[in-house]
XYZ file of C-alpha atoms in Angstrom:
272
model
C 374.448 30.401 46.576
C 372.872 30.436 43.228
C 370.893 28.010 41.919
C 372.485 25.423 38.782
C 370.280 26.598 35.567
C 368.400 23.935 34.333
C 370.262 22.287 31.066
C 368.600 22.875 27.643
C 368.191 18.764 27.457
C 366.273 19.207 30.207
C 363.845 21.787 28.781
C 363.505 20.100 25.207
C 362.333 16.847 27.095
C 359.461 18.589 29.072
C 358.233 20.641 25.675
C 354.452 20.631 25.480
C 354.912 21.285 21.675
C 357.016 18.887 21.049
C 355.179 15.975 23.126
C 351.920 16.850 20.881
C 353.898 16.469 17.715
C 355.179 13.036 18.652
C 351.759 11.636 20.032
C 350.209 12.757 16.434
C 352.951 11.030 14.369
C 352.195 8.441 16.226
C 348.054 8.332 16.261
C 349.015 8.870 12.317
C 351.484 5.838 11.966
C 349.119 3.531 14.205
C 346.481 4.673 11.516
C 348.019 3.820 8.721
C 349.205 0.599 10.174
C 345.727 -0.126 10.968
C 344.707 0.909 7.172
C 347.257 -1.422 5.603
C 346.182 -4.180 7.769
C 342.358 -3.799 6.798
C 343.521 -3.564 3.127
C 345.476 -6.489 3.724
C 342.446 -8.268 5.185
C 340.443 -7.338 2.454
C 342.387 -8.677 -0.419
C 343.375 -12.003 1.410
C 339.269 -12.211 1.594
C 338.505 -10.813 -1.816
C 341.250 -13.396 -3.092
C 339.379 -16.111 -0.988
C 336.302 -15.890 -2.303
C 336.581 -14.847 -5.835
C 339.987 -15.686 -7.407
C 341.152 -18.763 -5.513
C 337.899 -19.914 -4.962
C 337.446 -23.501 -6.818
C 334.118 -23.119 -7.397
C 334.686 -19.836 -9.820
C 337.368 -21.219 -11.611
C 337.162 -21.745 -14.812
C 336.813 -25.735 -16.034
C 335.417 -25.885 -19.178
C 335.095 -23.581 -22.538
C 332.204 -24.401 -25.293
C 332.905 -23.348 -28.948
C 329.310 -23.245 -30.534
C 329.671 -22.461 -34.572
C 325.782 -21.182 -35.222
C 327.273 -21.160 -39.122
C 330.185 -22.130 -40.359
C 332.008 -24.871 -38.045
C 335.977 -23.540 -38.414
C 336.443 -22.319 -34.843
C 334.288 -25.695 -33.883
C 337.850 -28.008 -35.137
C 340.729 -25.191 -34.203
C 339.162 -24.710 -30.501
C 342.034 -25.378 -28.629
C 344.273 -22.878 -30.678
C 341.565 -20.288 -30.275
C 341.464 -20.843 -26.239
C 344.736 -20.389 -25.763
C 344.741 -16.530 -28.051
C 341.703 -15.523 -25.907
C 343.608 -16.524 -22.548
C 340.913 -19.027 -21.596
C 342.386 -21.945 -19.656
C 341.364 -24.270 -16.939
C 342.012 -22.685 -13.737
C 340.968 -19.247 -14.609
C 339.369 -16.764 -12.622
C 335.697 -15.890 -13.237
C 336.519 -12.437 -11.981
C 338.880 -12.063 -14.466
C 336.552 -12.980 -17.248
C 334.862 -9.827 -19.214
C 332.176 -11.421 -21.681
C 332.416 -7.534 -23.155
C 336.031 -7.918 -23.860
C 336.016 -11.175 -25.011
C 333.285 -10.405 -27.670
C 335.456 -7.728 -28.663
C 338.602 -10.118 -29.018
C 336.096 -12.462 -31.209
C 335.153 -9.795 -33.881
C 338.464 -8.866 -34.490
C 338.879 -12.424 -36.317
C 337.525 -11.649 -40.061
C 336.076 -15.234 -40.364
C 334.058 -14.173 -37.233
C 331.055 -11.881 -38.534
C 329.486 -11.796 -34.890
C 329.656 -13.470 -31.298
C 328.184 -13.981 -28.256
C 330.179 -14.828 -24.952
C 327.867 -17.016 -21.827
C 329.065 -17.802 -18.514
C 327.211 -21.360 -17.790
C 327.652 -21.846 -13.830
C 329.316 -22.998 -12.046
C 332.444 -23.585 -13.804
C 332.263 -22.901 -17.884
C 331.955 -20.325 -20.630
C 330.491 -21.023 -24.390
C 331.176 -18.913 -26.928
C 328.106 -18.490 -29.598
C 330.041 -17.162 -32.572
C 328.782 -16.631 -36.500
C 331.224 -17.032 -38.984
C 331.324 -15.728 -42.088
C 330.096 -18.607 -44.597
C 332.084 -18.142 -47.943
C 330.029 -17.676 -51.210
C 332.890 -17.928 -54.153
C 336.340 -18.990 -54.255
C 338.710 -16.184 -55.820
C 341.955 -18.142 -56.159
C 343.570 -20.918 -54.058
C 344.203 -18.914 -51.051
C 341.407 -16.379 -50.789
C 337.361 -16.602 -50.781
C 335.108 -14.030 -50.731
C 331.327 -14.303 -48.120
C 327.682 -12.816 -49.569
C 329.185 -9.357 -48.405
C 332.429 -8.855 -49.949
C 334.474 -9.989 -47.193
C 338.111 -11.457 -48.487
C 338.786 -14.466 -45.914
C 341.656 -16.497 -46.272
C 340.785 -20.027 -47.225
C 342.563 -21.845 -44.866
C 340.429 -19.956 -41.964
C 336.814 -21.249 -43.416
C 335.369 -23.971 -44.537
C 335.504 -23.412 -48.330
C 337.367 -27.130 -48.656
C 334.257 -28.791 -47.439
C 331.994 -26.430 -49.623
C 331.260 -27.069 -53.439
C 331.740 -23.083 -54.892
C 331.256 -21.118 -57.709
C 335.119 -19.571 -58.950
C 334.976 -15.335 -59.050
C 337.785 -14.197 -61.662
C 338.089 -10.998 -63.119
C 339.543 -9.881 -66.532
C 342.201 -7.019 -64.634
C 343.815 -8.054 -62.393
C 344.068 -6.326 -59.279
C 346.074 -8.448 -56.204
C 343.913 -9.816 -53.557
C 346.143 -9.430 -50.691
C 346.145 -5.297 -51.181
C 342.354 -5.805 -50.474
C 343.233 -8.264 -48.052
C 345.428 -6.541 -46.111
C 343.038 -3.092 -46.422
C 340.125 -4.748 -44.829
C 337.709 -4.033 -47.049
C 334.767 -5.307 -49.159
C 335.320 -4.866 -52.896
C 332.418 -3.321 -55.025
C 333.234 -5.315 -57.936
C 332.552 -8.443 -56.116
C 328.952 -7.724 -54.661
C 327.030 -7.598 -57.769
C 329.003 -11.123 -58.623
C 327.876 -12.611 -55.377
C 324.328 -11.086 -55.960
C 324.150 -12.943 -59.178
C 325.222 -16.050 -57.146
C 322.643 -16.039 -54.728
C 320.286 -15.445 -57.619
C 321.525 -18.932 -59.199
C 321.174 -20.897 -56.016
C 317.612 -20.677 -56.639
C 318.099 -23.143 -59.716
C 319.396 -26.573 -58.955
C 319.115 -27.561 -62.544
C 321.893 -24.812 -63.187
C 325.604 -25.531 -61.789
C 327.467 -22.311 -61.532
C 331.291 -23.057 -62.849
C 332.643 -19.825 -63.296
C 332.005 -15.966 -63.452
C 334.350 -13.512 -64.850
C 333.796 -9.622 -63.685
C 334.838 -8.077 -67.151
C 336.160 -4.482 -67.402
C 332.903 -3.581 -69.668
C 331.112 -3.616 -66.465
C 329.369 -7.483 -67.944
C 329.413 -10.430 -65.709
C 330.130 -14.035 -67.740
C 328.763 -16.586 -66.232
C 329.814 -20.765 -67.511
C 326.509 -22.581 -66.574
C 325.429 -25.855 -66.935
C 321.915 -26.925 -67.334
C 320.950 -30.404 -66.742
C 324.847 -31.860 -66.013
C 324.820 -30.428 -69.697
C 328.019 -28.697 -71.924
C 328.237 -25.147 -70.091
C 326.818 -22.452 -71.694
C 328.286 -19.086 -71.588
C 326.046 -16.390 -70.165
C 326.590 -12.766 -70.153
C 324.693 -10.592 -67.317
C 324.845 -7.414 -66.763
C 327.130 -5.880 -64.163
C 325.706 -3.466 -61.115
C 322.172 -4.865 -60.655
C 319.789 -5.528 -57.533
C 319.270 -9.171 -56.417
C 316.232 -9.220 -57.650
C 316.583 -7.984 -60.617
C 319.424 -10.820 -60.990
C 317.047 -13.253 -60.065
C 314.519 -12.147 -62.706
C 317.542 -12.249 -65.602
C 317.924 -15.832 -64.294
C 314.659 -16.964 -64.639
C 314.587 -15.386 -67.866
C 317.528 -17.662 -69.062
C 316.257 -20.759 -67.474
C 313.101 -20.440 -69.750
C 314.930 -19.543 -72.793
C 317.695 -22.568 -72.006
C 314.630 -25.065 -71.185
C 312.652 -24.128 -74.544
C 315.578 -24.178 -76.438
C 316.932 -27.623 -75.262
C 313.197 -28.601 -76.074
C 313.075 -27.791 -79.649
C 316.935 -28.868 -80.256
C 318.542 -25.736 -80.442
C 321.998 -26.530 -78.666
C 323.665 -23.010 -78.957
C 325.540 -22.205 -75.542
C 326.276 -18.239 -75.796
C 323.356 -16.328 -73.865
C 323.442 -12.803 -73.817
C 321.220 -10.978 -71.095
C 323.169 -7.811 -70.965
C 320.159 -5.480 -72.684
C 317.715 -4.969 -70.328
C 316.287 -8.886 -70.483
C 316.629 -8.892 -73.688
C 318.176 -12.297 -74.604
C 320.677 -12.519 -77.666
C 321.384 -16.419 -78.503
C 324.326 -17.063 -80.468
């Protein structure tokens, strides 16, 4: 009799090849369950220790104004734009990238960001003092820089007014993001009559002629009107001053009460 041939289930289920194949899908599934559950582990740990931890959480956030004090009154509104609130994870706090968030402000002319363990962060930041008002909504710092007035603290601040005879519009400038040349040697000349506080600085017109007028009082006295001119170092500003504090102070002396000064000739002074 012959023998029954063996059925081809039969043969598949005693297949060397095939038996290797399934005991290396499943070494490679047990692997990567074993992967996933270290990962797993990791992250629950990770999460444990650095972002749920209560001890790096964020509590408490310094404002420190080293000049100005604007940021030191709007801190809450500032907190909440740089995604700084209680509860916060250290280890999502990058001092780098917050001092980058700080200078994009324009009332902000530098900062510093300090984590103070265990629990707070101060921010150091410089604002950008302004030197002359140029209408009722913008002001202008020492370097050129057109702030809005509402964002500095020109309302506490006794300042000179910077007109100009054309009449360009602000907010172009403004909106640009950049220093205007016409303004520096104006804000030179400023500085230059800080140096005097028996002169009170009213007013200064940048003419087209490339002249600065200046309305200045001496002594709480009628302002005089005092040509400089335009385009000059500070020094050289400070120099004209002194020049026209002498001339002011000698002529008050002897009487002479005419109030139009003209030092646009190379020091030269022209009294009218």
């Amino acid at each position: 009799m012959k023998k029954p041939a063996k059925s081809n289930t039969a043969v598949k289920a005693h297949d060397p090849e095939r038996a290797k194949k399934i005991r290396r899908i499943t070494i490679i599934v047990l692997l990567l369950i074993l992967c996933g559950g270290i990962g797993t582990g990791l992250y629950l740990l990770h999460r444990s220790l650095f972002v749920t931890n209560p001890r790096l959480l964020l509590q408490r956030v310094e404002v420190h104004c080293i000049s100005g004090g604007y940021w030191e009154e709007h801190q809450t509104e500032l907190c909440r734009e740089l995604g700084l609130k209680p509860g916060k994870s250290f280890h999502d706090i990058r001092p780098d990238i917050l001092r980058q968030q700080l200078l994009v402000y324009r009332n902000i002319a530098d900062a510093e960001v300090e984590i103070l363990q265990p629990d707070a962060i101060r921010l150091n930041i410089t604002e950008r003092v302004p030197a002359a008002v140029l209408d009722a909504n913008w002001v202008v710092d020492d370097n050129g820089y057109i702030l809005r007035r509402e964002e500095t603290t020109a309302n506490h601040l006794t300042l000179p007014i910077v007109k100009e005879s054309k009449h360009p519009p602000y907010v172009w400038v403004y909106q640009k993001h950049l220093p205007r040349r016409e303004l520096l040697p104006a804000l030179k000349l400023c500085n230059a009559i800080r140096n005097y506080p028996q002169l009170k600085l009213a007013i200064l017109v940048v003419k087209s002629d490339r002249k600065l007028e200046a309305r200045l009082s001496y002594m709480e006295q009628v302002p005089c009107r005092v040509t400089f001119p335009d385009d000059r170092q500070e020094k050289e500003y400070r120099f004209l001053v002194d020049r026209f504090f002498d001339a002011i102070t000698e002529a008050r002396r002897s009487g002479d009460m005419r109030n139009n000064f003209d030092l646009s000739f190379d020091g030269r002074i022209i009294v009218k």
